[in-house]
Every structure is written in C-alpha cells, then in structure tokens.
Amino acid sequence: MKKSVVSKEYQNLQKDILTLQENWKESINPESIIPSLDKAAMSAGVPAAALTSINFDISLFIQWIEEIIALLTKNNPELESKLASVGTLLNEETAIRWIDEAFSFNNVYFASFAEEHGLEEWIPQFLAETALRPYLQLTAEKLQHEITHSVHGAGCPVCGEPARLAVLEDEGRKVMTCPRCLAHWDAKRIECAHCGNDDHKAIQFLTIEGDASSQIQVCEKCSGYIKVIDTRQYLSKPSAAMLDLNTIHLDFVAQEQGYQAVGEVKQTN
C-alpha cells in the first residue's frame, strides 16, 4: 500500500477538522433540515440538497468559523496574522453569502472576496466549505435511503460534488462515495461516472507501482477519471474525506496524463 504524499502533520490537521465537524453536526437541530424528494428534478441531475429546506443557524456557523481559525492557528502559529481579520469581516450578512456561495461552488466569488479584503485566496472558501459540510452531511444522512444511483455528469446526487472516488466492498461491489457530504451509491464496475460510457474498450484502469489497493479508472470517451480504492485491503476503513485526501497522488497521476476530474465528451465531426 503506497504511503500518502500528504504530510503526517496535514493528515492530523484534517482528522482534527473532521472531529470538529462531527461535533458540529451533533449540535444541529435535525428538524432544521427538511428534505424535498422531487424525483423528477433529481433525475435531471439537480442535487437533492438544493431541493432541501435548510434553516441555517448563522450564529452557530460564525462560531464554527472561529473554531476552525483557532485550530488552524494552533496547528500553525504563522497563520494567525493571515486569519486575524476574518472575525471582523464575518457578520451575519456575509455569513449567509458565504453559505450560498460555498453551496454552489462559486470559486470566483471567494477569490474576489479574498482579493478585496487582502486575504490569501484559499482562506474564505476553505473556511466556508468546512463549516458548511456538517449541514450537507446531515442532509445526506436523511436522504441516504433514497440515494440509489446518480445522473452521469451531475456528480454527487446529494450535494453536487464532482464524482471522483469509489470503493470496492464485499464481493467487489463498486460504491461511489462523496468526500464532501459522505453520501454513497452503487455503480457498475465498468462505467464512467461522468458520461455513462460502459464500453469496456474505452474504459481503462491505471495502476500505481507499490499501491496494490488503488486504481484510476479513466474514460477515453470524455477524458474523465475516478479513483477506485479496494478498502477490503484496509485494516480499518477511513472516512471518505480522509480516503480522498490520502489518495491525492492518484489525482496527480491522472491529471498528468491528461484526464480530468470532470469529464467532457469530445466533439466529433
């Protein structure tokens, strides 16, 4: 099994963040999340979370941001000066905007916010996304019994995160899993999650020397890829978020060979 290219320090930080998120999720009132199962919309690829009524506790969200900042600063004191101004910037109006923009993956908004307020580009989106995930994960828990498949190219059927991670379970059953909201759903062994291609001649598997538990499934039709991890070889199964982080070397390999985390069907004359 290949050793992760992610430093032990960063892995430990992520574990601490996941522990925080688990604690935050426990403090959310379950009644504040009311799913709406519009199967027609979901069949068209609309993420279930976008159809769900979520009553965010804004004061709690801001408190969580403060807790993340405290954790980051404790882990790396050099970040204190870079994060110091966030608390003064994050009022109720801004927090609501952060939730909306993180929900919809609006990278442009966060990059603009960072530039406007003299922050490093990663800071606003990282903080917003980290504090949003407990709500998405609780939404996924409420909807999991209805999540049996995904629409090709639409990503996670709950939160819309691009599909990029699958695990092999039991007798080799392939289960797509979302590192963002932790939803999971069955998938065919030979099938592209991005374009639906199931031609075994156009689906290839790349292997990594020294990493017997991992493969990269690539599609020659749309140039998309996903990581496929045989967790049956793990002594203890990590969370989807940690599994995604610790297999980032597979993303590097796939992208270096021209494959993309979001497939795009090639145009033919």
Phi, psi and omega in degrees: 000125185291137176290138181297144176280352179278133183298152179299324180297317181289323176300317180294322176298316180296323177297320178295321178294318179296324177295317176302313182298322177297318179294318179298318182301324179295335183270357178279133175291115182304332181287351179279355179242113183240100181293149173233110186272081175272092188294330178294316179294318179295325178293338177271001177097007177285126180299139182301327180296331179288342179261358185265140174275114181241118178266093183289137172271100188295321179296324177292318179301315180295321177298319180296319177302317179297323180291323177296314181301318179298319180293315180298318181292320177297320181288325181216093184304337180294342181279348186304313181292329181285335184256353189302324187277348185299319181302323180283336181277334192268083172267183184299317181298315180293321180299317178298318179295319179301317179299312181300315185284326175293321179303321185258016176057040184276081181299325184296317179301312184293323177297320179293318179299316180298315181296317182298326186252012175068033178257155171296145192301326185287338194296304186299314183292321179299314181295314181296314182296318181297319181282339179282327190303323178302324177293318179294321182291322177292324175298316179297320179299320181291331186258351190307322182296343180260353185266101182247342182200175175233164175271127182305129178088352183264355180077205182299131181291347178265307188246352177085002177302134179306135181292126179211358186221130175227151175238153175257128182233167173050241181268034179094016178297132181267122182237117174288140182221142185258119179292343184276305183250352177074013173293158178211154183202152182287152177215155176292146181298317180250089179194137178277127180290342185268316184240355179083002179303127178236021176281112185299339178285338182253006175246123181240161177235121177264137178245157182246127180301130180084004181233082187288342185266356188236146172221159171246118176271122182240149182245123180282347180281318183240359181064020176273163176216158167223158175266135180239116186245127178274091184285355175294341180272359180268139176294319174225134186280120179286165175295160180300324181295316179289324178297318178297315181296314186283353176248024182295338177298332178290323176298317180300314181298312181299313183289328176295334180265010173093007179268158188236149179291338174237113184292155178219116183297130182286140179279138177238147180281000000 
